[in-house]
mmCIF file of N, CA and C in Angstrom:
data_model
loop_
_atom_site.group_PDB
_atom_site.id
_atom_site.type_symbol
_atom_site.label_atom_id
_atom_site.label_comp_id
_atom_site.label_asym_id
_atom_site.label_seq_id
_atom_site.Cartn_x
_atom_site.Cartn_y
_atom_site.Cartn_z
ATOM 1 N N PRO A 1124 61.005 110.443 33.389
ATOM 2 C CA PRO A 1124 59.769 110.372 32.639
ATOM 3 C C PRO A 1124 59.252 108.936 32.570
ATOM 4 N N ALA A 1125 57.957 108.845 32.544
ATOM 5 C CA ALA A 1125 57.330 107.527 32.438
ATOM 6 C C ALA A 1125 57.624 106.927 31.072
ATOM 7 N N LYS A 1126 57.658 105.607 31.020
ATOM 8 C CA LYS A 1126 57.960 104.944 29.745
ATOM 9 C C LYS A 1126 56.923 105.257 28.677
ATOM 10 N N GLU A 1127 55.710 105.600 29.079
ATOM 11 C CA GLU A 1127 54.669 105.953 28.110
ATOM 12 C C GLU A 1127 54.650 107.455 27.858
ATOM 13 N N GLY A 1128 55.478 108.219 28.550
ATOM 14 C CA GLY A 1128 55.430 109.676 28.486
ATOM 15 C C GLY A 1128 55.944 110.241 27.179
ATOM 16 N N LEU A 1129 55.618 111.509 26.980
ATOM 17 C CA LEU A 1129 56.020 112.204 25.756
ATOM 18 C C LEU A 1129 57.523 112.391 25.660
ATOM 19 N N TYR A 1130 58.214 112.445 26.775
ATOM 20 C CA TYR A 1130 59.630 112.767 26.773
ATOM 21 C C TYR A 1130 60.504 111.555 27.069
ATOM 22 N N HIS A 1131 59.971 110.371 26.889
ATOM 23 C CA HIS A 1131 60.770 109.173 27.132
ATOM 24 C C HIS A 1131 61.666 108.854 25.940
ATOM 25 N N PHE A 1132 61.202 109.116 24.737
ATOM 26 C CA PHE A 1132 61.929 108.892 23.498
ATOM 27 C C PHE A 1132 62.354 107.429 23.375
ATOM 28 N N TRP A 1133 63.650 107.153 23.307
ATOM 29 C CA TRP A 1133 64.154 105.783 23.124
ATOM 30 C C TRP A 1133 64.887 105.372 24.391
ATOM 31 N N HIS A 1134 64.260 104.580 25.213
ATOM 32 C CA HIS A 1134 64.828 104.135 26.495
ATOM 33 C C HIS A 1134 65.275 105.323 27.357
ATOM 34 N N GLY A 1135 64.562 106.422 27.255
ATOM 35 C CA GLY A 1135 64.885 107.596 28.049
ATOM 36 C C GLY A 1135 65.895 108.536 27.415
ATOM 37 N N TRP A 1136 66.339 108.260 26.218
ATOM 38 C CA TRP A 1136 67.347 109.074 25.539
ATOM 39 C C TRP A 1136 66.744 109.742 24.312
ATOM 40 N N GLY A 1137 66.924 111.034 24.175
ATOM 41 C CA GLY A 1137 66.496 111.766 22.988
ATOM 42 C C GLY A 1137 67.598 111.706 21.935
ATOM 43 N N ILE A 1138 67.633 110.623 21.191
ATOM 44 C CA ILE A 1138 68.712 110.366 20.244
ATOM 45 C C ILE A 1138 68.841 111.494 19.219
ATOM 46 N N GLN A 1139 67.725 112.058 18.761
ATOM 47 C CA GLN A 1139 67.795 113.141 17.779
ATOM 48 C C GLN A 1139 68.655 114.298 18.304
ATOM 49 N N ALA A 1140 68.497 114.632 19.570
ATOM 50 C CA ALA A 1140 69.244 115.752 20.148
ATOM 51 C C ALA A 1140 70.734 115.435 20.238
ATOM 52 N N TYR A 1141 71.079 114.232 20.628
ATOM 53 C CA TYR A 1141 72.492 113.867 20.734
ATOM 54 C C TYR A 1141 73.169 113.836 19.371
ATOM 55 N N VAL A 1142 72.493 113.304 18.376
ATOM 56 C CA VAL A 1142 73.051 113.272 17.025
ATOM 57 C C VAL A 1142 73.242 114.695 16.505
ATOM 58 N N ALA A 1143 72.260 115.550 16.704
ATOM 59 C CA ALA A 1143 72.364 116.943 16.259
ATOM 60 C C ALA A 1143 73.497 117.661 16.985
ATOM 61 N N TYR A 1144 73.672 117.392 18.254
ATOM 62 C CA TYR A 1144 74.748 118.006 19.039
ATOM 63 C C TYR A 1144 76.116 117.633 18.475
ATOM 64 N N ILE A 1145 76.318 116.348 18.229
ATOM 65 C CA ILE A 1145 77.601 115.872 17.713
ATOM 66 C C ILE A 1145 77.864 116.453 16.322
ATOM 67 N N ILE A 1146 76.863 116.429 15.453
ATOM 68 C CA ILE A 1146 77.044 116.958 14.099
ATOM 69 C C ILE A 1146 77.269 118.465 14.128
ATOM 70 N N GLY A 1147 76.695 119.170 15.104
ATOM 71 C CA GLY A 1147 76.925 120.604 15.249
ATOM 72 C C GLY A 1147 78.343 120.936 15.699
ATOM 73 N N ILE A 1148 78.992 120.006 16.363
ATOM 74 C CA ILE A 1148 80.376 120.211 16.822
ATOM 75 C C ILE A 1148 81.377 119.954 15.702
ATOM 76 N N VAL A 1149 81.083 118.989 14.848
ATOM 77 C CA VAL A 1149 82.046 118.516 13.847
ATOM 78 C C VAL A 1149 82.650 119.639 12.992
ATOM 79 N N PRO A 1150 81.857 120.576 12.436
ATOM 80 C CA PRO A 1150 82.486 121.587 11.571
ATOM 81 C C PRO A 1150 83.473 122.492 12.300
ATOM 82 N N ASN A 1151 83.379 122.577 13.600
ATOM 83 C CA ASN A 1151 84.222 123.492 14.369
ATOM 84 C C ASN A 1151 85.376 122.799 15.076
ATOM 85 N N PHE A 1152 85.465 121.486 14.974
ATOM 86 C CA PHE A 1152 86.426 120.741 15.778
ATOM 87 C C PHE A 1152 87.871 121.033 15.373
ATOM 88 N N TYR A 1153 88.135 121.151 14.079
ATOM 89 C CA TYR A 1153 89.504 121.418 13.624
ATOM 90 C C TYR A 1153 89.974 122.781 14.129
ATOM 91 N N GLY A 1154 89.081 123.761 14.148
ATOM 92 C CA GLY A 1154 89.431 125.070 14.691
ATOM 93 C C GLY A 1154 89.719 125.004 16.179
ATOM 94 N N PHE A 1155 88.992 124.164 16.899
ATOM 95 C CA PHE A 1155 89.249 123.958 18.325
ATOM 96 C C PHE A 1155 90.638 123.358 18.520
ATOM 97 N N LEU A 1156 90.961 122.353 17.707
ATOM 98 C CA LEU A 1156 92.294 121.749 17.808
ATOM 99 C C LEU A 1156 93.382 122.765 17.484
ATOM 100 N N ASN A 1157 93.108 123.655 16.540
ATOM 101 C CA ASN A 1157 94.060 124.705 16.215
ATOM 102 C C ASN A 1157 94.289 125.607 17.423
ATOM 103 N N ASN A 1158 93.246 125.942 18.144
ATOM 104 C CA ASN A 1158 93.399 126.751 19.359
ATOM 105 C C ASN A 1158 94.177 126.014 20.441
ATOM 106 N N MET A 1159 94.194 124.708 20.377
ATOM 107 C CA MET A 1159 94.919 123.908 21.362
ATOM 108 C C MET A 1159 96.378 123.694 20.960
ATOM 109 N N GLY A 1160 96.774 124.231 19.783
ATOM 110 C CA GLY A 1160 98.182 124.169 19.405
ATOM 111 C C GLY A 1160 98.487 123.354 18.166
ATOM 112 N N ILE A 1161 97.522 122.688 17.580
ATOM 113 C CA ILE A 1161 97.748 121.906 16.368
ATOM 114 C C ILE A 1161 97.735 122.860 15.179
ATOM 115 N N ASP A 1162 98.708 122.701 14.283
ATOM 116 C CA ASP A 1162 98.799 123.590 13.121
ATOM 117 C C ASP A 1162 97.609 123.406 12.197
ATOM 118 N N ALA A 1163 97.107 124.535 11.710
ATOM 119 C CA ALA A 1163 95.991 124.537 10.759
ATOM 120 C C ALA A 1163 96.096 125.784 9.905
ATOM 121 N N PRO A 1164 95.535 125.767 8.721
ATOM 122 C CA PRO A 1164 95.566 126.964 7.874
ATOM 123 C C PRO A 1164 94.818 128.135 8.519
ATOM 124 N N ASP A 1165 95.137 129.331 8.060
ATOM 125 C CA ASP A 1165 94.476 130.536 8.585
ATOM 126 C C ASP A 1165 92.967 130.505 8.354
ATOM 127 N N SER A 1166 92.549 129.893 7.260
ATOM 128 C CA SER A 1166 91.108 129.835 6.971
ATOM 129 C C SER A 1166 90.359 129.079 8.069
ATOM 130 N N VAL A 1167 90.994 128.058 8.624
ATOM 131 C CA VAL A 1167 90.357 127.306 9.717
ATOM 132 C C VAL A 1167 90.228 128.190 10.948
ATOM 133 N N THR A 1168 91.265 128.962 11.218
ATOM 134 C CA THR A 1168 91.221 129.872 12.366
ATOM 135 C C THR A 1168 90.125 130.915 12.190
ATOM 136 N N LYS A 1169 90.029 131.476 10.995
ATOM 137 C CA LYS A 1169 88.995 132.480 10.738
ATOM 138 C C LYS A 1169 87.597 131.875 10.806
ATOM 139 N N PHE A 1170 87.459 130.652 10.298
ATOM 140 C CA PHE A 1170 86.159 129.975 10.359
ATOM 141 C C PHE A 1170 85.769 129.696 11.810
ATOM 142 N N TYR A 1171 86.768 129.417 12.648
ATOM 143 C CA TYR A 1171 86.494 129.100 14.054
ATOM 144 C C TYR A 1171 85.947 130.313 14.806
ATOM 145 N N TYR A 1172 86.172 131.526 14.308
ATOM 146 C CA TYR A 1172 85.578 132.710 14.929
ATOM 147 C C TYR A 1172 84.053 132.649 14.901
ATOM 148 N N PHE A 1173 83.518 131.909 13.956
ATOM 149 C CA PHE A 1173 82.070 131.769 13.810
ATOM 150 C C PHE A 1173 81.578 130.416 14.315
ATOM 151 N N ALA A 1174 82.311 129.814 15.218
ATOM 152 C CA ALA A 1174 81.990 128.465 15.688
ATOM 153 C C ALA A 1174 80.596 128.394 16.321
ATOM 154 N N TYR A 1175 80.267 129.361 17.149
ATOM 155 C CA TYR A 1175 78.972 129.292 17.830
ATOM 156 C C TYR A 1175 77.800 129.388 16.861
ATOM 157 N N PRO A 1176 77.730 130.417 16.000
ATOM 158 C CA PRO A 1176 76.575 130.465 15.092
ATOM 159 C C PRO A 1176 76.552 129.303 14.100
ATOM 160 N N VAL A 1177 77.724 128.880 13.634
ATOM 161 C CA VAL A 1177 77.752 127.749 12.693
ATOM 162 C C VAL A 1177 77.232 126.493 13.381
ATOM 163 N N GLY A 1178 77.744 126.219 14.565
ATOM 164 C CA GLY A 1178 77.293 125.033 15.302
ATOM 165 C C GLY A 1178 75.817 125.089 15.630
ATOM 166 N N LEU A 1179 75.337 126.266 15.999
ATOM 167 C CA LEU A 1179 73.923 126.430 16.338
ATOM 168 C C LEU A 1179 73.025 126.182 15.133
ATOM 169 N N VAL A 1180 73.388 126.752 13.991
ATOM 170 C CA VAL A 1180 72.577 126.581 12.789
ATOM 171 C C VAL A 1180 72.624 125.132 12.306
ATOM 172 N N VAL A 1181 73.807 124.549 12.282
ATOM 173 C CA VAL A 1181 73.941 123.158 11.818
ATOM 174 C C VAL A 1181 73.169 122.221 12.745
ATOM 175 N N ALA A 1182 73.365 122.353 14.054
ATOM 176 C CA ALA A 1182 72.677 121.471 15.001
ATOM 177 C C ALA A 1182 71.164 121.665 14.942
ATOM 178 N N GLY A 1183 70.714 122.902 14.827
ATOM 179 C CA GLY A 1183 69.274 123.159 14.738
ATOM 180 C C GLY A 1183 68.663 122.552 13.491
ATOM 181 N N ALA A 1184 69.351 122.692 12.368
ATOM 182 C CA ALA A 1184 68.841 122.127 11.112
ATOM 183 C C ALA A 1184 68.817 120.603 11.166
ATOM 184 N N VAL A 1185 69.860 120.020 11.727
ATOM 185 C CA VAL A 1185 69.909 118.551 11.834
ATOM 186 C C VAL A 1185 68.819 118.058 12.773
ATOM 187 N N TYR A 1186 68.631 118.735 13.900
ATOM 188 C CA TYR A 1186 67.591 118.317 14.842
ATOM 189 C C TYR A 1186 66.201 118.404 14.207
ATOM 190 N N TYR A 1187 65.948 119.504 13.507
ATOM 191 C CA TYR A 1187 64.656 119.656 12.834
ATOM 192 C C TYR A 1187 64.460 118.536 11.806
ATOM 193 N N GLY A 1188 65.479 118.291 11.012
ATOM 194 C CA GLY A 1188 65.390 117.233 10.009
ATOM 195 C C GLY A 1188 65.154 115.864 10.617
ATOM 196 N N LEU A 1189 65.854 115.572 11.701
ATOM 197 C CA LEU A 1189 65.668 114.274 12.356
ATOM 198 C C LEU A 1189 64.278 114.152 12.963
ATOM 199 N N CYS A 1190 63.747 115.259 13.491
ATOM 200 C CA CYS A 1190 62.396 115.211 14.058
ATOM 201 C C CYS A 1190 61.337 115.058 12.971
ATOM 202 N N VAL A 1191 61.624 115.547 11.770
ATOM 203 C CA VAL A 1191 60.694 115.339 10.666
ATOM 204 C C VAL A 1191 60.761 113.889 10.193
ATOM 205 N N LEU A 1192 61.988 113.355 10.086
ATOM 206 C CA LEU A 1192 62.150 111.968 9.622
ATOM 207 C C LEU A 1192 61.719 110.942 10.666
ATOM 208 N N PHE A 1193 62.069 111.206 11.922
ATOM 209 C CA PHE A 1193 61.733 110.299 13.026
ATOM 210 C C PHE A 1193 61.015 111.101 14.101
ATOM 211 N N PRO A 1194 59.719 111.364 13.915
ATOM 212 C CA PRO A 1194 59.019 112.271 14.829
ATOM 213 C C PRO A 1194 58.930 111.731 16.251
ATOM 214 N N PRO A 1195 59.139 112.615 17.234
ATOM 215 C CA PRO A 1195 58.935 112.219 18.622
ATOM 216 C C PRO A 1195 57.449 111.977 18.873
ATOM 217 N N PRO A 1196 57.113 111.317 19.970
ATOM 218 C CA PRO A 1196 55.702 111.052 20.257
ATOM 219 C C PRO A 1196 54.887 112.340 20.295
ATOM 220 N N LEU A 1197 53.712 112.286 19.766
ATOM 221 C CA LEU A 1197 52.740 113.367 19.759
ATOM 222 C C LEU A 1197 53.180 114.595 18.973
ATOM 223 N N MET A 1198 54.085 114.440 18.021
ATOM 224 C CA MET A 1198 54.450 115.570 17.164
ATOM 225 C C MET A 1198 53.390 115.708 16.087
ATOM 226 N N HIS A 1199 52.806 116.886 15.995
ATOM 227 C CA HIS A 1199 51.750 117.115 15.018
ATOM 228 C C HIS A 1199 52.346 117.491 13.678
ATOM 229 N N LYS A 1200 51.742 117.036 12.627
ATOM 230 C CA LYS A 1200 52.253 117.291 11.288
ATOM 231 C C LYS A 1200 51.837 118.640 10.731
ATOM 232 N N ASN A 1201 50.843 119.287 11.321
ATOM 233 C CA ASN A 1201 50.348 120.536 10.746
ATOM 234 C C ASN A 1201 50.378 121.689 11.748
ATOM 235 N N GLY A 1202 51.481 121.857 12.457
ATOM 236 C CA GLY A 1202 51.641 123.036 13.291
ATOM 237 C C GLY A 1202 51.478 122.796 14.777
ATOM 238 N N TRP A 1203 51.473 123.894 15.496
ATOM 239 C CA TRP A 1203 51.404 123.888 16.951
ATOM 240 C C TRP A 1203 49.983 123.630 17.408
ATOM 241 N N HIS A 1204 49.829 122.805 18.422
ATOM 242 C CA HIS A 1204 48.507 122.501 18.963
ATOM 243 C C HIS A 1204 48.550 122.558 20.480
ATOM 244 N N GLU A 1205 47.695 123.347 21.039
ATOM 245 C CA GLU A 1205 47.514 123.366 22.483
ATOM 246 C C GLU A 1205 46.576 122.224 22.848
ATOM 247 N N PRO A 1206 46.775 121.597 24.004
ATOM 248 C CA PRO A 1206 45.858 120.518 24.379
ATOM 249 C C PRO A 1206 44.420 120.991 24.517
ATOM 250 N N GLU A 1207 44.237 122.215 24.986
ATOM 251 C CA GLU A 1207 42.901 122.820 25.079
ATOM 252 C C GLU A 1207 43.095 124.291 25.398
ATOM 253 N N ASP A 1208 42.079 125.072 25.174
ATOM 254 C CA ASP A 1208 42.157 126.480 25.542
ATOM 255 C C ASP A 1208 41.897 126.585 27.038
ATOM 256 N N TYR A 1209 42.915 126.974 27.770
ATOM 257 C CA TYR A 1209 42.793 127.059 29.216
ATOM 258 C C TYR A 1209 42.732 128.512 29.643
ATOM 259 N N VAL A 1210 41.670 128.857 30.317
ATOM 260 C CA VAL A 1210 41.505 130.191 30.889
ATOM 261 C C VAL A 1210 40.946 129.994 32.292
ATOM 262 N N ARG A 1211 41.626 130.606 33.261
ATOM 263 C CA ARG A 1211 41.123 130.514 34.632
ATOM 264 C C ARG A 1211 39.784 131.214 34.728
ATOM 265 N N GLU A 1212 38.959 130.770 35.668
ATOM 266 C CA GLU A 1212 37.624 131.346 35.818
ATOM 267 C C GLU A 1212 37.677 132.845 36.098
ATOM 268 N N ASP A 1213 38.664 133.293 36.878
ATOM 269 C CA ASP A 1213 38.729 134.716 37.200
ATOM 270 C C ASP A 1213 39.226 135.552 36.023
ATOM 271 N N GLU A 1214 39.689 134.915 34.935
ATOM 272 C CA GLU A 1214 40.137 135.644 33.754
ATOM 273 C C GLU A 1214 39.098 135.649 32.634
ATOM 274 N N GLU A 1215 38.030 134.910 32.822
ATOM 275 C CA GLU A 1215 37.033 134.830 31.759
ATOM 276 C C GLU A 1215 36.265 136.139 31.630
ATOM 277 N N THR A 1216 36.122 136.590 30.404
ATOM 278 C CA THR A 1216 35.296 137.767 30.116
ATOM 279 C C THR A 1216 34.562 137.502 28.817
ATOM 280 N N THR A 1217 33.548 138.303 28.588
ATOM 281 C CA THR A 1217 32.810 138.155 27.332
ATOM 282 C C THR A 1217 33.412 139.024 26.245
ATOM 283 N N GLY A 1218 34.379 139.831 26.600
ATOM 284 C CA GLY A 1218 35.009 140.703 25.622
ATOM 285 C C GLY A 1218 34.382 142.084 25.575
ATOM 286 N N ASP A 1219 33.319 142.340 26.349
ATOM 287 C CA ASP A 1219 32.694 143.653 26.367
ATOM 288 C C ASP A 1219 33.559 144.629 27.162
ATOM 289 N N VAL A 1220 33.523 145.872 26.765
ATOM 290 C CA VAL A 1220 34.258 146.901 27.477
ATOM 291 C C VAL A 1220 33.709 147.053 28.889
ATOM 292 N N GLY A 1221 32.427 146.862 29.046
ATOM 293 C CA GLY A 1221 31.808 146.976 30.362
ATOM 294 C C GLY A 1221 32.406 145.991 31.353
ATOM 295 N N ASP A 1222 32.720 144.799 30.890
ATOM 296 C CA ASP A 1222 33.354 143.814 31.765
ATOM 297 C C ASP A 1222 34.710 144.315 32.236
ATOM 298 N N PHE A 1223 35.453 144.961 31.341
ATOM 299 C CA PHE A 1223 36.754 145.492 31.703
ATOM 300 C C PHE A 1223 36.607 146.571 32.768
ATOM 301 N N GLU A 1224 35.627 147.436 32.581
ATOM 302 C CA GLU A 1224 35.408 148.502 33.553
ATOM 303 C C GLU A 1224 34.974 147.920 34.899
ATOM 304 N N ASP A 1225 34.130 146.894 34.873
ATOM 305 C CA ASP A 1225 33.724 146.245 36.119
ATOM 306 C C ASP A 1225 34.924 145.606 36.805
ATOM 307 N N ASP A 1226 35.795 144.977 35.995
ATOM 308 C CA ASP A 1226 36.993 144.347 36.556
ATOM 309 C C ASP A 1226 37.892 145.394 37.203
ATOM 310 N N MET A 1227 38.044 146.540 36.566
ATOM 311 C CA MET A 1227 38.888 147.597 37.101
ATOM 312 C C MET A 1227 38.319 148.133 38.417
ATOM 313 N N LYS A 1228 36.992 148.269 38.500
ATOM 314 C CA LYS A 1228 36.369 148.737 39.738
ATOM 315 C C LYS A 1228 36.599 147.733 40.857
ATOM 316 N N THR A 1229 36.521 146.452 40.519
ATOM 317 C CA THR A 1229 36.747 145.398 41.513
ATOM 318 C C THR A 1229 38.180 145.456 42.027
ATOM 319 N N ILE A 1230 39.115 145.653 41.117
ATOM 320 C CA ILE A 1230 40.524 145.715 41.493
ATOM 321 C C ILE A 1230 40.769 146.926 42.373
ATOM 322 N N GLU A 1231 40.184 148.062 42.039
ATOM 323 C CA GLU A 1231 40.385 149.272 42.817
ATOM 324 C C GLU A 1231 39.850 149.143 44.230
ATOM 325 N N LYS A 1232 38.787 148.351 44.413
ATOM 326 C CA LYS A 1232 38.220 148.166 45.747
ATOM 327 C C LYS A 1232 39.123 147.339 46.633
ATOM 328 N N LYS A 1233 39.919 146.466 46.019
ATOM 329 C CA LYS A 1233 40.805 145.597 46.810
ATOM 330 C C LYS A 1233 41.971 146.397 47.256
#
């Protein structure tokens, strides 16, 4: 990505994503070590059964929070924004039913 681009972040690194990834791993790490042979209480083993959803929720929440605190370039504060309404010329219609019928006749001829 270009240095001025939307996806350049900090010297080409999306720090928010890496921090969220690491924090999403932390709650499940002891259970992973338990699976590798290190002794741990049964509660850790049972908690590790939910490692994927726990990690996903924790990482997602952390990433969202970091993006709110340190917004990436061009992040809008009030919702989703398309750069413009893009419709190809061959898809433009006025919304009349007659246009739909004309389009169908054109398609049938091809």
